Amino acid sequence: MAGPRERYRAQVRDEVKQHAWVQIAEAGVSALSLNAIAKQMGVSGPALYRYFASRDELITALIRDAYRSLADTVRTAYDGGTDAVGLAQVIRAWALADPQRYLLIYGTPVPGYHAPDETTAISDEILTVLVEAVGPDRAVSFWTRLHGVLSLELAGHFAGRDVDPAGLVEREISELVSSDRS
């Protein structure tokens, strides 16, 4: 059981991350600033550096949280009996619910930032579920088809066009799965 200091530290870290997500949503990850977050929280910039040693450490924490959330969502859905098409829709729903999370881990890389190996290892859990769901030969194709549609959708490239992204995801993954059985 965590003591009062550990609980307080966890609460402050969570509050910093919430402010970070708001900044990312408003101005993008490149505008993320611990000093700006400190100002919003009514503390000095150096005070936050006790909780996150650097902007990169904060970004790493956000990436880990995003990957963990998606990995847990995908694993829970698959273990609950969701098929490949359903998994694609679960991932799409996760991305649409909070596009900033999706874009942080699958969008444009953050200039000068390199995620630690243990952070990206969480993303392997997602691919492991896809390998279980569609087999090793199709898992990467599943991933690329889904992320292609999601990236276009989140970037607004389907706006004003007669495109149903949910239907497109379903057709892409259904085609992939049925071609595996041929």
CSV table of C-alpha atoms in Angstrom, one decimal:
chain,number,residue,atom,x,y,z
A,1,MET,CA,0.0,0.0,0.0
A,2,ALA,CA,1.4,3.4,-1.0
A,3,GLY,CA,2.0,6.0,1.7
A,4,PRO,CA,0.7,9.6,1.6
A,5,ARG,CA,3.8,10.9,-0.2
A,6,GLU,CA,3.6,8.3,-2.9
A,7,ARG,CA,-0.2,8.9,-3.4
A,8,TYR,CA,0.4,12.7,-3.6
A,9,ARG,CA,3.2,12.2,-6.1
A,10,ALA,CA,1.0,10.0,-8.2
A,11,GLN,CA,-1.8,12.6,-8.0
A,12,VAL,CA,0.5,15.4,-9.1
A,13,ARG,CA,1.9,13.3,-12.0
A,14,ASP,CA,-1.6,12.5,-13.1
A,15,GLU,CA,-2.6,16.2,-13.0
A,16,VAL,CA,0.5,17.1,-15.0
A,17,LYS,CA,-0.4,14.5,-17.6
A,18,GLN,CA,-4.0,15.8,-17.9
A,19,HIS,CA,-2.7,19.3,-18.5
A,20,ALA,CA,-0.2,17.9,-21.0
A,21,TRP,CA,-3.1,16.2,-23.0
A,22,VAL,CA,-4.9,19.5,-23.1
A,23,GLN,CA,-1.8,21.3,-24.4
A,24,ILE,CA,-1.3,18.6,-27.0
A,25,ALA,CA,-5.0,18.8,-28.1
A,26,GLU,CA,-4.7,22.6,-28.4
A,27,ALA,CA,-1.3,23.1,-30.0
A,28,GLY,CA,0.3,19.8,-30.7
A,29,VAL,CA,3.0,17.8,-29.0
A,30,SER,CA,5.8,20.1,-30.2
A,31,ALA,CA,4.3,22.9,-28.1
A,32,LEU,CA,4.3,20.8,-24.9
A,33,SER,CA,5.9,22.8,-22.1
A,34,LEU,CA,6.4,21.8,-18.4
A,35,ASN,CA,6.7,25.5,-17.5
A,36,ALA,CA,3.3,26.3,-19.1
A,37,ILE,CA,1.8,23.4,-17.2
A,38,ALA,CA,3.4,24.6,-14.0
A,39,LYS,CA,1.8,28.0,-14.5
A,40,GLN,CA,-1.6,26.5,-15.1
A,41,MET,CA,-1.2,24.5,-11.9
A,42,GLY,CA,-0.1,27.6,-9.9
A,43,VAL,CA,3.4,26.2,-9.1
A,44,SER,CA,6.9,27.1,-10.3
A,45,GLY,CA,8.4,25.4,-13.3
A,46,PRO,CA,11.3,23.9,-11.2
A,47,ALA,CA,8.6,22.4,-8.9
A,48,LEU,CA,7.3,20.2,-11.7
A,49,TYR,CA,10.8,18.9,-12.5
A,50,ARG,CA,10.6,16.9,-9.3
A,51,TYR,CA,7.8,14.9,-10.9
A,52,PHE,CA,9.1,14.8,-14.5
A,53,ALA,CA,12.8,15.4,-14.9
A,54,SER,CA,12.3,16.7,-18.5
A,55,ARG,CA,9.8,17.2,-21.3
A,56,ASP,CA,10.9,13.9,-22.8
A,57,GLU,CA,10.2,12.1,-19.6
A,58,LEU,CA,6.7,13.5,-19.7
A,59,ILE,CA,6.2,12.5,-23.3
A,60,THR,CA,7.5,9.0,-22.4
A,61,ALA,CA,4.9,8.8,-19.6
A,62,LEU,CA,2.1,9.9,-22.0
A,63,ILE,CA,3.2,7.4,-24.7
A,64,ARG,CA,3.4,4.6,-22.1
A,65,ASP,CA,-0.1,5.5,-20.9
A,66,ALA,CA,-1.5,5.6,-24.4
A,67,TYR,CA,0.1,2.2,-25.5
A,68,ARG,CA,-1.0,0.6,-22.2
A,69,SER,CA,-4.6,1.8,-22.7
A,70,LEU,CA,-4.7,0.5,-26.3
A,71,ALA,CA,-3.0,-2.8,-25.4
A,72,ASP,CA,-5.4,-3.4,-22.5
A,73,THR,CA,-8.4,-2.5,-24.7
A,74,VAL,CA,-7.3,-4.8,-27.5
A,75,ARG,CA,-6.5,-7.7,-25.2
A,76,THR,CA,-9.8,-7.3,-23.3
A,77,ALA,CA,-11.8,-7.3,-26.5
A,78,TYR,CA,-10.0,-10.3,-28.0
A,79,ASP,CA,-10.2,-12.3,-24.8
A,80,GLY,CA,-13.9,-11.5,-24.8
A,81,GLY,CA,-14.3,-13.2,-28.1
A,82,THR,CA,-14.1,-10.2,-30.5
A,83,ASP,CA,-13.2,-11.3,-34.0
A,84,ALA,CA,-10.7,-9.5,-36.3
A,85,VAL,CA,-13.3,-7.1,-37.8
A,86,GLY,CA,-14.5,-6.3,-34.3
A,87,LEU,CA,-10.9,-5.7,-33.1
A,88,ALA,CA,-10.4,-3.2,-35.9
A,89,GLN,CA,-13.6,-1.4,-34.9
A,90,VAL,CA,-12.5,-1.5,-31.2
A,91,ILE,CA,-9.1,0.1,-32.2
A,92,ARG,CA,-10.9,2.7,-34.3
A,93,ALA,CA,-13.3,3.5,-31.5
A,94,TRP,CA,-10.3,3.9,-29.1
A,95,ALA,CA,-8.6,6.3,-31.6
A,96,LEU,CA,-11.7,8.3,-32.2
A,97,ALA,CA,-12.5,8.7,-28.5
A,98,ASP,CA,-9.2,10.5,-28.0
A,99,PRO,CA,-7.4,11.3,-31.3
A,100,GLN,CA,-4.5,13.0,-29.5
A,101,ARG,CA,-3.5,9.7,-27.8
A,102,TYR,CA,-3.6,7.9,-31.2
A,103,LEU,CA,-1.7,10.6,-32.9
A,104,LEU,CA,1.0,10.7,-30.2
A,105,ILE,CA,1.8,7.0,-30.7
A,106,TYR,CA,1.1,6.6,-34.4
A,107,GLY,CA,1.3,10.1,-35.9
A,108,THR,CA,4.2,12.3,-36.8
A,109,PRO,CA,7.2,11.5,-34.7
A,110,VAL,CA,8.1,14.2,-32.1
A,111,PRO,CA,11.3,15.9,-33.4
A,112,GLY,CA,14.3,15.0,-31.3
A,113,TYR,CA,12.4,12.5,-29.1
A,114,HIS,CA,13.4,8.8,-29.0
A,115,ALA,CA,11.2,6.5,-26.9
A,116,PRO,CA,13.0,4.1,-24.6
A,117,ASP,CA,12.9,0.4,-25.7
A,118,GLU,CA,10.7,-0.6,-22.8
A,119,THR,CA,8.1,2.0,-23.9
A,120,THR,CA,7.8,0.6,-27.4
A,121,ALA,CA,7.7,-2.9,-26.0
A,122,ILE,CA,4.2,-2.2,-24.8
A,123,SER,CA,3.2,-1.7,-28.5
A,124,ASP,CA,4.4,-5.3,-29.2
A,125,GLU,CA,1.5,-6.5,-27.0
A,126,ILE,CA,-0.9,-5.1,-29.5
A,127,LEU,CA,0.7,-6.9,-32.4
A,128,THR,CA,0.8,-10.1,-30.4
A,129,VAL,CA,-3.0,-10.0,-30.1
A,130,LEU,CA,-3.3,-9.3,-33.8
A,131,VAL,CA,-1.0,-12.3,-34.5
A,132,GLU,CA,-3.3,-14.4,-32.3
A,133,ALA,CA,-6.4,-13.1,-34.1
A,134,VAL,CA,-5.4,-13.3,-37.8
A,135,GLY,CA,-2.1,-15.1,-37.8
A,136,PRO,CA,1.5,-14.0,-38.2
A,137,ASP,CA,1.3,-13.6,-42.0
A,138,ARG,CA,-1.7,-11.2,-41.8
A,139,ALA,CA,-1.1,-9.2,-38.6
A,140,VAL,CA,1.1,-6.6,-40.2
A,141,SER,CA,-1.3,-6.2,-43.1
A,142,PHE,CA,-4.2,-5.8,-40.6
A,143,TRP,CA,-2.2,-3.1,-38.9
A,144,THR,CA,-1.3,-1.2,-42.0
A,145,ARG,CA,-4.8,-1.3,-43.5
A,146,LEU,CA,-6.4,-0.2,-40.3
A,147,HIS,CA,-3.9,2.6,-39.6
A,148,GLY,CA,-4.1,3.8,-43.2
A,149,VAL,CA,-7.8,4.3,-42.8
A,150,LEU,CA,-7.5,5.7,-39.3
A,151,SER,CA,-4.8,8.2,-40.3
A,152,LEU,CA,-6.8,9.5,-43.2
A,153,GLU,CA,-9.9,9.7,-41.1
A,154,LEU,CA,-8.3,11.5,-38.2
A,155,ALA,CA,-6.5,13.9,-40.6
A,156,GLY,CA,-9.9,14.8,-42.1
A,157,HIS,CA,-9.2,13.5,-45.6
A,158,PHE,CA,-12.7,11.9,-45.8
A,159,ALA,CA,-14.5,15.1,-45.1
A,160,GLY,CA,-16.8,16.1,-47.8
A,161,ARG,CA,-16.5,12.8,-49.5
A,162,ASP,CA,-18.9,9.9,-49.7
A,163,VAL,CA,-16.8,7.6,-47.5
A,164,ASP,CA,-17.9,5.7,-44.5
A,165,PRO,CA,-14.7,5.0,-42.5
A,166,ALA,CA,-16.3,2.4,-40.3
A,167,GLY,CA,-17.5,0.5,-43.4
A,168,LEU,CA,-14.2,0.9,-45.0
A,169,VAL,CA,-12.4,-0.6,-42.0
A,170,GLU,CA,-14.9,-3.5,-42.0
A,171,ARG,CA,-14.4,-4.2,-45.7
A,172,GLU,CA,-10.6,-3.9,-45.5
A,173,ILE,CA,-10.3,-6.3,-42.6
A,174,SER,CA,-13.0,-8.7,-43.8
A,175,GLU,CA,-11.2,-8.9,-47.2
A,176,LEU,CA,-7.9,-9.6,-45.4
A,177,VAL,CA,-9.4,-12.3,-43.2
A,178,SER,CA,-11.3,-14.0,-46.0
A,179,SER,CA,-8.2,-14.0,-48.3
A,180,ASP,CA,-6.3,-15.8,-45.5
A,181,ARG,CA,-8.8,-18.7,-45.8
A,182,SER,CA,-8.4,-19.0,-49.6
